[in-house]
Short mmCIF file of C-alpha atoms in Angstrom, two decimals:
data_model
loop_
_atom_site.label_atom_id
_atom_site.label_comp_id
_atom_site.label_asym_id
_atom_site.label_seq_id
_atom_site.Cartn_x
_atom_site.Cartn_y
_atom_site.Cartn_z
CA UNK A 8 63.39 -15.84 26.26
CA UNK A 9 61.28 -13.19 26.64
CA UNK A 10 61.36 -11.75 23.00
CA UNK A 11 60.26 -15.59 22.03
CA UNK A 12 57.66 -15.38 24.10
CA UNK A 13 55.95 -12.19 22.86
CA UNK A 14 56.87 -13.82 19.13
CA UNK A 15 54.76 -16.68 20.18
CA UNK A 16 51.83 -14.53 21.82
CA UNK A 17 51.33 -12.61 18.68
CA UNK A 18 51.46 -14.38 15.93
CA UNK A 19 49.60 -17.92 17.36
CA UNK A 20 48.86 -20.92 14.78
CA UNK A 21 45.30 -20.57 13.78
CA UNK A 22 44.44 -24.05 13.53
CA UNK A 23 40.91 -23.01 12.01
CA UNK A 24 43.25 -22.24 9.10
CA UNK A 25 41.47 -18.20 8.98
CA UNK A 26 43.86 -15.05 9.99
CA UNK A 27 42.67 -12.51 12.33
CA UNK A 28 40.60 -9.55 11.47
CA UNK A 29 42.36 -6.76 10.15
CA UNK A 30 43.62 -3.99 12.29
CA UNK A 31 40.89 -2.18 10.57
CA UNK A 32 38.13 -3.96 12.22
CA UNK A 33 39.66 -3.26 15.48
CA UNK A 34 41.84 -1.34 17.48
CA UNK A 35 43.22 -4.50 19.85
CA UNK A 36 44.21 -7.87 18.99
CA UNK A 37 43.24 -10.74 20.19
CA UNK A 38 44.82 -14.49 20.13
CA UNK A 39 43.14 -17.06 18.02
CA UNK A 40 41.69 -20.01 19.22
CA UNK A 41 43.70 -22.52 21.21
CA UNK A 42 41.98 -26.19 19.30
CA UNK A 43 44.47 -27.71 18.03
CA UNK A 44 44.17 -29.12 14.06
CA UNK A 45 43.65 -32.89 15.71
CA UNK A 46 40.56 -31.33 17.15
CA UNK A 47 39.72 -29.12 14.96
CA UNK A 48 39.68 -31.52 12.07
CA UNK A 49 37.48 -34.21 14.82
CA UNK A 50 34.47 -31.54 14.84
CA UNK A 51 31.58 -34.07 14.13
CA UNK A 52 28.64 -33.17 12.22
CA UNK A 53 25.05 -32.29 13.54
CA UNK A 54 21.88 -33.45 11.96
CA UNK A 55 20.15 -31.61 9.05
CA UNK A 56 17.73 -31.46 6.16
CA UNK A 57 21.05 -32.28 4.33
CA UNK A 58 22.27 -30.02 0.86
CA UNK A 59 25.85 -30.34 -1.44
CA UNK A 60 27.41 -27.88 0.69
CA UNK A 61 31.48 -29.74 -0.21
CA UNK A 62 33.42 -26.89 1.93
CA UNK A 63 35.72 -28.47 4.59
CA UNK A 64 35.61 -27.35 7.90
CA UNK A 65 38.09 -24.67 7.66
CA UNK A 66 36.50 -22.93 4.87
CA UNK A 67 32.92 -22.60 6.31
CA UNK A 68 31.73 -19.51 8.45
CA UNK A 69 31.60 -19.56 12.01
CA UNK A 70 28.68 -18.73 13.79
CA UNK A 71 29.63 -17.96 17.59
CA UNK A 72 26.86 -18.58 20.53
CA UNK A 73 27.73 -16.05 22.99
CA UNK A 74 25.86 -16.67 25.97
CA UNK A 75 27.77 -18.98 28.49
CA UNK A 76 24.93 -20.87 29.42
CA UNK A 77 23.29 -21.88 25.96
CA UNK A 78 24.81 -23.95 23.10
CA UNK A 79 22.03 -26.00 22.00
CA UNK A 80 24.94 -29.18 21.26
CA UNK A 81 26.36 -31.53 23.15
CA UNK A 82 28.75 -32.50 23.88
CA UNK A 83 31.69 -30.34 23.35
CA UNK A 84 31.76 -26.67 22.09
CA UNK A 85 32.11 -26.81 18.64
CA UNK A 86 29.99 -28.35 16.04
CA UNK A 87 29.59 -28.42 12.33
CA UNK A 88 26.07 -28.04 10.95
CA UNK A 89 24.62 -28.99 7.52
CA UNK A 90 21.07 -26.82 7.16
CA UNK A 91 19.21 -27.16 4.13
CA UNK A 92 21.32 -25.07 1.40
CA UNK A 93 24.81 -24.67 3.47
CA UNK A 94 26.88 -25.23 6.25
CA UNK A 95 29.04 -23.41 8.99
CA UNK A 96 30.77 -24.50 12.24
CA UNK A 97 29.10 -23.50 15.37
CA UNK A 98 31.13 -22.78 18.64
CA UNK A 99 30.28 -20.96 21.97
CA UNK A 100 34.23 -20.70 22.58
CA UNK A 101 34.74 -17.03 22.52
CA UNK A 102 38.41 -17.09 21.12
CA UNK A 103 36.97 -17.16 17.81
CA UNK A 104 35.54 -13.63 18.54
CA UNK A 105 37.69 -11.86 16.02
CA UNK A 106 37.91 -14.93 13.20
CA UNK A 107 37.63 -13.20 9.75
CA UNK A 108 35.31 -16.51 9.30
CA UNK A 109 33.56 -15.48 12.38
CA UNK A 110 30.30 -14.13 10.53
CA UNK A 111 27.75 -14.17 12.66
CA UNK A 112 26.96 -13.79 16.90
CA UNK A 113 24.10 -15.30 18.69
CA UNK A 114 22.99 -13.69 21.69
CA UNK A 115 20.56 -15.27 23.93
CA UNK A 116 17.91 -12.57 24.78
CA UNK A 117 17.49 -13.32 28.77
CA UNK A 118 21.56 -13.25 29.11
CA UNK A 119 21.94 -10.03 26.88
CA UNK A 120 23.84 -7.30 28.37
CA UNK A 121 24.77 -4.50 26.44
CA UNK A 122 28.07 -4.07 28.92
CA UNK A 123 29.03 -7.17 28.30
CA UNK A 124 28.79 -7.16 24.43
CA UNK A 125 31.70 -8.01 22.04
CA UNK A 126 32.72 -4.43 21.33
CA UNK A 127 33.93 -2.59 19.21
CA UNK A 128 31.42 -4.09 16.77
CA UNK A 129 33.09 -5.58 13.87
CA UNK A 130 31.79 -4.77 10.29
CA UNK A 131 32.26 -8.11 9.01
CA UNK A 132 29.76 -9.94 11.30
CA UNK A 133 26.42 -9.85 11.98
CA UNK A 134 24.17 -10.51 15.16
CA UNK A 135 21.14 -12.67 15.72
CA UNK A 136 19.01 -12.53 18.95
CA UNK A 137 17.17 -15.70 19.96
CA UNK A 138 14.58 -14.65 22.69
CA UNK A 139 11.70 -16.76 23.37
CA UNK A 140 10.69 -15.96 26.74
CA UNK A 141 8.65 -12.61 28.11
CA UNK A 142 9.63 -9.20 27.21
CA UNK A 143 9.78 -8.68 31.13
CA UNK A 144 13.14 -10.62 30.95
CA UNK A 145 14.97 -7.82 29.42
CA UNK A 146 13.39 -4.90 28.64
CA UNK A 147 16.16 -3.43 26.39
CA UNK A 148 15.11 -5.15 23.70
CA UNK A 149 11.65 -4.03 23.73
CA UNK A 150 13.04 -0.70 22.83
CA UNK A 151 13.79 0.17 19.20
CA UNK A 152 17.29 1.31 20.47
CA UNK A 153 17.46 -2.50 21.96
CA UNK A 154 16.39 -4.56 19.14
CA UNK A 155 18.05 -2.31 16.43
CA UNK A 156 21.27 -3.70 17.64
CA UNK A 157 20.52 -7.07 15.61
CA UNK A 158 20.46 -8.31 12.14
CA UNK A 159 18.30 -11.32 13.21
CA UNK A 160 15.51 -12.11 15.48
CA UNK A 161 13.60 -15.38 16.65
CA UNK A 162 10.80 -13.88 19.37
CA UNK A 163 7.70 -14.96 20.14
CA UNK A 164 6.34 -11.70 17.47
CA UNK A 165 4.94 -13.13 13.90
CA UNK A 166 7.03 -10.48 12.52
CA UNK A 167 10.65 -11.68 13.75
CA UNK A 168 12.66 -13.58 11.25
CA UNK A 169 12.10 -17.22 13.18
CA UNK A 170 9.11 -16.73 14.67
CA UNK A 171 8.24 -18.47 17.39
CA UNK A 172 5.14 -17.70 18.04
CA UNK A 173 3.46 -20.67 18.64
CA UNK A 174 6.46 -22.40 20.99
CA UNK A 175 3.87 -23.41 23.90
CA UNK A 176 1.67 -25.32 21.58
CA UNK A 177 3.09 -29.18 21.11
CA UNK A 178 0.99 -29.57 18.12
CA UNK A 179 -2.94 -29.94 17.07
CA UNK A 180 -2.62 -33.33 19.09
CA UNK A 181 -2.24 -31.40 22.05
CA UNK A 182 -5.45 -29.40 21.55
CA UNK A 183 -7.17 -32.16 20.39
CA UNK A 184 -6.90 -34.58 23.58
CA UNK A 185 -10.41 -35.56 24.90
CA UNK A 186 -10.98 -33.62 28.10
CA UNK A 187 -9.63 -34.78 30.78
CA UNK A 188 -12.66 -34.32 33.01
CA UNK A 189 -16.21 -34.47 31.37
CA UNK A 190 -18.44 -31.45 32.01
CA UNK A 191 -21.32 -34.03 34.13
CA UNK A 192 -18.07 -34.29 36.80
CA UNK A 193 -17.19 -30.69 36.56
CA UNK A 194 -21.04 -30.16 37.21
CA UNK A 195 -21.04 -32.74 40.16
CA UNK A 196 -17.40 -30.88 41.43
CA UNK A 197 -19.50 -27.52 41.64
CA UNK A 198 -22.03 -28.66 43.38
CA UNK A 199 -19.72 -30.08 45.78
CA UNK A 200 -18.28 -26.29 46.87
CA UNK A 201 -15.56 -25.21 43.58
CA UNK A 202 -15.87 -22.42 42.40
CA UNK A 203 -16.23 -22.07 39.05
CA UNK A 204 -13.09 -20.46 38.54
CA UNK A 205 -9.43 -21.14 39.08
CA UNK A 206 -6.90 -18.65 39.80
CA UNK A 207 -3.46 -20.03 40.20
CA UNK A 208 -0.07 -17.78 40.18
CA UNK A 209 2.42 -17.58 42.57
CA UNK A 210 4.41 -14.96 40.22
CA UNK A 211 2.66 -11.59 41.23
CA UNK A 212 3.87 -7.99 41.10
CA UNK A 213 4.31 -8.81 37.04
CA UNK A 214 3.72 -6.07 34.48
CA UNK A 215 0.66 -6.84 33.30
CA UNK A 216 -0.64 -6.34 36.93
CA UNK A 217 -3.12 -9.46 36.53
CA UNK A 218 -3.40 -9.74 40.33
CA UNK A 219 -5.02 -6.56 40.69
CA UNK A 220 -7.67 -7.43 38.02
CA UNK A 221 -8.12 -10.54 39.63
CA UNK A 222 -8.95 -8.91 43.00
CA UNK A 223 -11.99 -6.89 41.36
CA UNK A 224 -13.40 -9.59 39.38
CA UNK A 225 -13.27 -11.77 42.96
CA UNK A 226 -16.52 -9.26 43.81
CA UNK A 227 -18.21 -10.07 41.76
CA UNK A 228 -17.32 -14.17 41.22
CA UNK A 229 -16.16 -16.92 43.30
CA UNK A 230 -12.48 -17.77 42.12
CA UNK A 231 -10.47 -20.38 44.36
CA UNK A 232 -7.12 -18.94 44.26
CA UNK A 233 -3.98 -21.19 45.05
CA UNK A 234 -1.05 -19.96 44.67
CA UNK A 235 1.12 -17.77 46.33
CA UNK A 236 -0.89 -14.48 44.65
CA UNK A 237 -4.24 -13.71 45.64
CA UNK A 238 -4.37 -16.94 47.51
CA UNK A 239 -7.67 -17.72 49.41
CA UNK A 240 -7.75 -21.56 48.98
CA UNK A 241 -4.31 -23.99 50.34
CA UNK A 242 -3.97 -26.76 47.55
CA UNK A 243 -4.17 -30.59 49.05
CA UNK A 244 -1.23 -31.74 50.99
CA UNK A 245 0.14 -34.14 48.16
CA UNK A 246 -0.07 -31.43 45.65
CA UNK A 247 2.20 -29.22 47.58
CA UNK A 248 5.27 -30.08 45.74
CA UNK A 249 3.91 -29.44 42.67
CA UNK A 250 2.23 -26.34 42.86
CA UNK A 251 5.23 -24.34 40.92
CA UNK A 252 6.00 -27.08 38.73
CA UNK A 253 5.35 -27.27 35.22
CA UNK A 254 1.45 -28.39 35.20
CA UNK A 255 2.29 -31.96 33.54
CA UNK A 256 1.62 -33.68 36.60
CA UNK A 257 -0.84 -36.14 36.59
CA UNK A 258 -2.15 -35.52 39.77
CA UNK A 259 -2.04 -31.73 39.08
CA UNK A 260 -3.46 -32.18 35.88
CA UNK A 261 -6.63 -34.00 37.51
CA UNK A 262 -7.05 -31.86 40.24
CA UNK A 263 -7.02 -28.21 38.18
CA UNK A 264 -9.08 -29.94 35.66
CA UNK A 265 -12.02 -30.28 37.55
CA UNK A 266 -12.77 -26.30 37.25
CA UNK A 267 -14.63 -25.60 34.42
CA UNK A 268 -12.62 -21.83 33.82
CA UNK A 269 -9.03 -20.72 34.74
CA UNK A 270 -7.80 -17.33 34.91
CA UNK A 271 -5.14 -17.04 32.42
CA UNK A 272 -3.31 -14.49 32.34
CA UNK A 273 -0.41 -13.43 31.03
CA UNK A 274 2.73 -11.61 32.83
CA UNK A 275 3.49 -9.13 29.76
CA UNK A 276 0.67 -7.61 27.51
CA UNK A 277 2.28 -8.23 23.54
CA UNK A 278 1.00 -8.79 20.38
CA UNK A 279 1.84 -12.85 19.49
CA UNK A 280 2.92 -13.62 23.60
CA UNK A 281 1.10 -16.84 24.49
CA UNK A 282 2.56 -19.43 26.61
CA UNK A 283 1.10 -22.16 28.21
CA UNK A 284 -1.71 -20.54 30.03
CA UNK A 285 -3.49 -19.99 27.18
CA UNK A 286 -2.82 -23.34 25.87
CA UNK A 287 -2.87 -25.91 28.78
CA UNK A 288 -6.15 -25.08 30.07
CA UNK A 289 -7.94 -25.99 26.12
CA UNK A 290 -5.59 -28.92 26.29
CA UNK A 291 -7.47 -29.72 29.57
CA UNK A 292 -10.67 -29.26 28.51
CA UNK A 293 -10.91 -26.10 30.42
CA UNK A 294 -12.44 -22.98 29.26
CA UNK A 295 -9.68 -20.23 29.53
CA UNK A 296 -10.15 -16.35 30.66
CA UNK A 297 -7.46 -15.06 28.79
CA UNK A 298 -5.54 -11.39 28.91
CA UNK A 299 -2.19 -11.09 27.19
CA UNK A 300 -1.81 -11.15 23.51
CA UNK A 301 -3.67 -8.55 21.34
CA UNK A 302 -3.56 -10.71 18.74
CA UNK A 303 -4.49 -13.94 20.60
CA UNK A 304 -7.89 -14.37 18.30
CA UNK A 305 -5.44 -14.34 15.30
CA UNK A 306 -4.41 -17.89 16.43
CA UNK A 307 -7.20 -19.44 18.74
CA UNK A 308 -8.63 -23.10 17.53
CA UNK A 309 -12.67 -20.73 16.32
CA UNK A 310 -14.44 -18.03 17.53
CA UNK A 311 -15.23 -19.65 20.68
CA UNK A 312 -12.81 -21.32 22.44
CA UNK A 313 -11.82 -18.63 25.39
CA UNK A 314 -13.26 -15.83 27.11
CA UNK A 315 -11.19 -12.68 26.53
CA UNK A 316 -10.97 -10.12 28.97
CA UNK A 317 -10.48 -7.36 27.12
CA UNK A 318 -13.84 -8.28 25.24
CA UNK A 319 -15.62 -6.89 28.04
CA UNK A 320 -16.13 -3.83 30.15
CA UNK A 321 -15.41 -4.24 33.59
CA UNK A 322 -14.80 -7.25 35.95
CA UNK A 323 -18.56 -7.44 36.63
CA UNK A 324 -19.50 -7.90 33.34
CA UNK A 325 -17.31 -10.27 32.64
CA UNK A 326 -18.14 -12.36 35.76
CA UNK A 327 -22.43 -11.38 34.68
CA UNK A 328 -21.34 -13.49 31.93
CA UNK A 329 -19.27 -16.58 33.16
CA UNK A 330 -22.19 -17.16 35.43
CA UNK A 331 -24.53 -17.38 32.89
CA UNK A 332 -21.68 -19.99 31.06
CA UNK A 333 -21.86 -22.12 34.34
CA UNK A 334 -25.48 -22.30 34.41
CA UNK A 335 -25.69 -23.38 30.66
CA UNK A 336 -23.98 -26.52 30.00
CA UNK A 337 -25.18 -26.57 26.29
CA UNK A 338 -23.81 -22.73 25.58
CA UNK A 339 -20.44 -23.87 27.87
CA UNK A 340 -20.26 -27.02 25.59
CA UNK A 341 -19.89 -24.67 22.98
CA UNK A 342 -16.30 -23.61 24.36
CA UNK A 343 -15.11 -27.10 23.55
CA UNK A 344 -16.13 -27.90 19.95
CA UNK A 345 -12.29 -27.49 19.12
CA UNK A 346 -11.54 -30.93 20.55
CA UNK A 347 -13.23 -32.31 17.22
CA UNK A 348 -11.05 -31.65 14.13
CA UNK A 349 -13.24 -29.92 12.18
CA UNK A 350 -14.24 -27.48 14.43
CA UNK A 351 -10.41 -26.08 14.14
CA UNK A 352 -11.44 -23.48 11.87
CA UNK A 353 -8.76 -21.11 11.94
CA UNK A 354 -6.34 -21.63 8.84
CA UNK A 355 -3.79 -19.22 10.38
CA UNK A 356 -3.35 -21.85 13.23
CA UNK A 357 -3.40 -24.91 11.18
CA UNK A 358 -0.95 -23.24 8.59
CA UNK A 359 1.28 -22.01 11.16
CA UNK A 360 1.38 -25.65 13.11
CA UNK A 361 2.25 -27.25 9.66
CA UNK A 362 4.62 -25.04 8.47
CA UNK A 363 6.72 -24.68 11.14
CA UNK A 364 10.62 -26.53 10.23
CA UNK A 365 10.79 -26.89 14.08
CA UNK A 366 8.90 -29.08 16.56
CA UNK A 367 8.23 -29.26 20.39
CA UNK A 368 9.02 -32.60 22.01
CA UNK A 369 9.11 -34.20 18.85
CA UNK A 370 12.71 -35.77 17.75
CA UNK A 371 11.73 -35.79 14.18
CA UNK A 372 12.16 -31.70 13.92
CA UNK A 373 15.19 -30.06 14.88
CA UNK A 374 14.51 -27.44 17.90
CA UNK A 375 14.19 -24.28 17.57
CA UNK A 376 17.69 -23.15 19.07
CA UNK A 377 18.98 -25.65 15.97
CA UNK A 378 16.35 -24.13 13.38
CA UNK A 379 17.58 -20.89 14.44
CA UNK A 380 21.22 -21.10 13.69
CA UNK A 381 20.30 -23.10 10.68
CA UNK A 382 18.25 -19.68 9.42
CA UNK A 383 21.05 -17.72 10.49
CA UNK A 384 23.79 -20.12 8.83
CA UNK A 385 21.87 -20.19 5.15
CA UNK A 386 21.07 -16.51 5.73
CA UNK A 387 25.10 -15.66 6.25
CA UNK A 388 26.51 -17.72 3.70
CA UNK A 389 24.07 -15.92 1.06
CA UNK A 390 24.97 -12.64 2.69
CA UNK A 391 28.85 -13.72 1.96
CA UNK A 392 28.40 -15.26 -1.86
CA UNK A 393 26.39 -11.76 -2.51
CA UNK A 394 29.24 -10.03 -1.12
CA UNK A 395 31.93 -12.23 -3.20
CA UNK A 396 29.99 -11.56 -6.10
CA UNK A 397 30.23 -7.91 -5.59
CA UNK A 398 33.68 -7.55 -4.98
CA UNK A 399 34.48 -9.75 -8.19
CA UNK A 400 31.69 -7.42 -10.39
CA UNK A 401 30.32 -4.11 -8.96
CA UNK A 402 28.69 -3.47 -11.94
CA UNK A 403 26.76 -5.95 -12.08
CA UNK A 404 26.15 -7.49 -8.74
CA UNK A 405 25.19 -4.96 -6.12
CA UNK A 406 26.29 -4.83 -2.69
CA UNK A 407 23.96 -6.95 -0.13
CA UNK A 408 21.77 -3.79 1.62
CA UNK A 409 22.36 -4.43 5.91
CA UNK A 410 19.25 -5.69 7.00
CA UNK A 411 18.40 -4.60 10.88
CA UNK A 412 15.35 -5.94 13.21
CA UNK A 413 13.00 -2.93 14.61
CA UNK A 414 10.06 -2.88 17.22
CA UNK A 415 7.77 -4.85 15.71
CA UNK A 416 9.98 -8.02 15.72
CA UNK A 417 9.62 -7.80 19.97
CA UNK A 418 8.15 -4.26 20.92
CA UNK A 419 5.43 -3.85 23.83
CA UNK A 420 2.93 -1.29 25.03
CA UNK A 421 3.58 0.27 28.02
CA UNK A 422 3.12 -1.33 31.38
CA UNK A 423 -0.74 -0.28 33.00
CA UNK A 424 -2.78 -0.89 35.65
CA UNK A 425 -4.43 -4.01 35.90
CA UNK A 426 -7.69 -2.62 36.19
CA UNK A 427 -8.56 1.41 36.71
CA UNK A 428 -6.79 4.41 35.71
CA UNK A 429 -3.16 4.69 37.42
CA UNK A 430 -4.43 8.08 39.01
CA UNK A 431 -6.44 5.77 41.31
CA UNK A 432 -3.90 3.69 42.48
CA UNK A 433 -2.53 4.29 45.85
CA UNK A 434 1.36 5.84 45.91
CA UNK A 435 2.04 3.56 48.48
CA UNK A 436 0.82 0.59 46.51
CA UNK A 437 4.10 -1.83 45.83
#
């Protein structure tokens, strides 16, 4: 009984009709998966643009999602997707680990642990990191040594294969919206004790040490500060349970948009890192002091639509200036012109809007979890017909070159103060 046993152990049916890797790929075996051919051969289909792609299931590659809290499909755990020039299953069950078929891994950035990686690495597949959330979330893979462990990237960085750069803006729509409280009401609002500034974070202690730029410029400027960082102001009782929420709220919405300027700023300092601080406030109708991205004038609606920190030379020069803003509602109008069409001048942001395959809130564009293993699907079944083609005809058909992601597809500066040279900040100082 026992000898049956081990027979049956070792040598399983591989229902998705592939055999294991070879012993060359790695030192220990592992069972195949346990779906049996009934439910194998039941895998349903997931949208896409559609191509002639006339594979069966159990000859396309596999892409596995590794992280056990993201498969962007439900329900179930596997799924066959049709992209625009191929198809592969998709599955986030981990017995396929060690499929021949199994080309590529997807790591989600936020859950990536190098300790808990598949390893040994197998030379067949490749690996794809999808990480669209602050560097501050893992720092590894701000690191050359990090990001160098992947094939593929989607980050928030223009320069990562599926860049998501622009994942916090809904779409020109979104920028567009008439302001949501007109600058007469804003005026009136001042008059009746706001400050002309809004400061609201209840995340402090981040890398970019905002909080401690914030507490110089409030010298020189009034700034009503609500949330938990900085906080000088308490918000009104029905807003309470709100405060940490998303922003859509319509009663939060009405009550931050009577400030004519928030503070936004980000909690990582990276070229192409913009979330919705940047991009609520302008859909607002709010004029938005902005430190994060380097690059943030690269994608702003003109030359005019925030104030930028780093544009100036100290807290009290920037706050010389916002005053002078306040006090001239034609120069302050200024701020807003985006809200009419053509005064989106910058082609870089309408190209980028338009050209992106993906789409936020919108059910007529895939995601961009889907997008991404759609990029990573056509990309590994060209990777594999280059390779065929090679091992039918050296000569003439060269061996695919590896391709591997490097800092600029999610690398960071340094963390610094806030404001001040660290040699002035206190030791004791948490």
């Amino acid at each position: 009984m026992a000898l049956c046993l081990w027979l049956i152990v070792v040598a399983p049916v591989c229902s998705w009709g592939q055999r294991p890797v070879d012993t060359a790929d790695s030192v220990v075996f592992q069972p195949q998966s346990a779906l049996t051919d009934m439910e194998f051969a039941s895998v349903s289909t997931y949208r896409g643009p559609g191509n002639t792609d006339p594979r069966p299931n159990n000859k396309l590659p596999i892409l596995l999602w590794w992280s056990s809290n993201l498969f962007p499909h439900f329900p179930g755990d596997t799924e066959r997707v049709d992209c625009a020039h191929s198809s592969c299953l998709v599955t986030s069950n981990r017995k396929v680990q060690l499929y021949r078929r199994t080309a590529s891994i997807v790591f989600y950035g936020t859950d990536f642990r190098a300790y808990e990686a598949p390893l040994p690495r197998l030379s067949h597949q490749t690996w794809a990191l999808f990480h669209e959330e602050s560097p501050m979330n893992n720092y590894l893979l701000s690191h050359n040594v990090g990001i160098r462990l992947f094939n593929y990237t989607a980050t928030f960085r223009r320069e990562s294969d599926y860049p998501l750069t622009l994942q916090w803006l809904p779409s020109l729509d979104y920028l567009l919206k008439p302001t949501a409280v007109p600058l007469q009401e804003k005026n009136r609002w001042r008059q009746a004790g706001l400050a002309p500034v809004l400061y609201m974070q209840s995340h402090c202690d981040v890398p970019s040490d905002r909080d401690r730029y914030v507490q110089e410029l409030m010298k020189y400027i009034e700034i009503d500060s609500y949330g938990k960082c900085l906080n000088n102001k308490p918000l009104p009782d029905y807003l309470e349970d709100t405060s940490t929420a998303t922003g859509e709220d319509r009663r939060f919405m009405s009550f931050v948009s009577r400030y004519k300027f928030h503070l936004a700023l980000e909690n990582g300092l990276c070229p192409d890192y913009m979330t919705e601080k940047l991009w609520r406030p302008m859909h607002q109708g709010c004029v938005p002091i902005y430190r994060g991205s380097s690059s943030v004038a690269d994608w702003l609606a003109n030359n005019h639509s925030a104030i930028l920190i780093d544009d100036f030379s100290s807290p009290r020069e920037l706050a010389e200036f916002i005053k002078a803003l306040d006090q001239d509602d034609a120069e302050y109008s200024r701020y807003l012109e985006y809200k009419t069409p053509s005064k989106i001048t910058n082609l870089r942001l309408l190209e980028g809007l338009e050209s992106r395959e993906w789409g936020v809130n919108d059910m007529s564009k895939p995601n961009y979890l889907n997008g991404f293993e759609c990029f990573v699907c056509d990309r590994e079944n060209e990777r594999l017909a280059a390779e065929k083609a090679h091992r039918k005809n050296p000569k003439q058909n060269l061996s695919p070159q590896p391709k591997m992601a490097n800092s600029s597809h999610m690398g960071c500066p340094l963390p610094s103060p806030g404001y001040g040279p660290v040699e002035h900040i206190d030791p004791n100082d948490g």
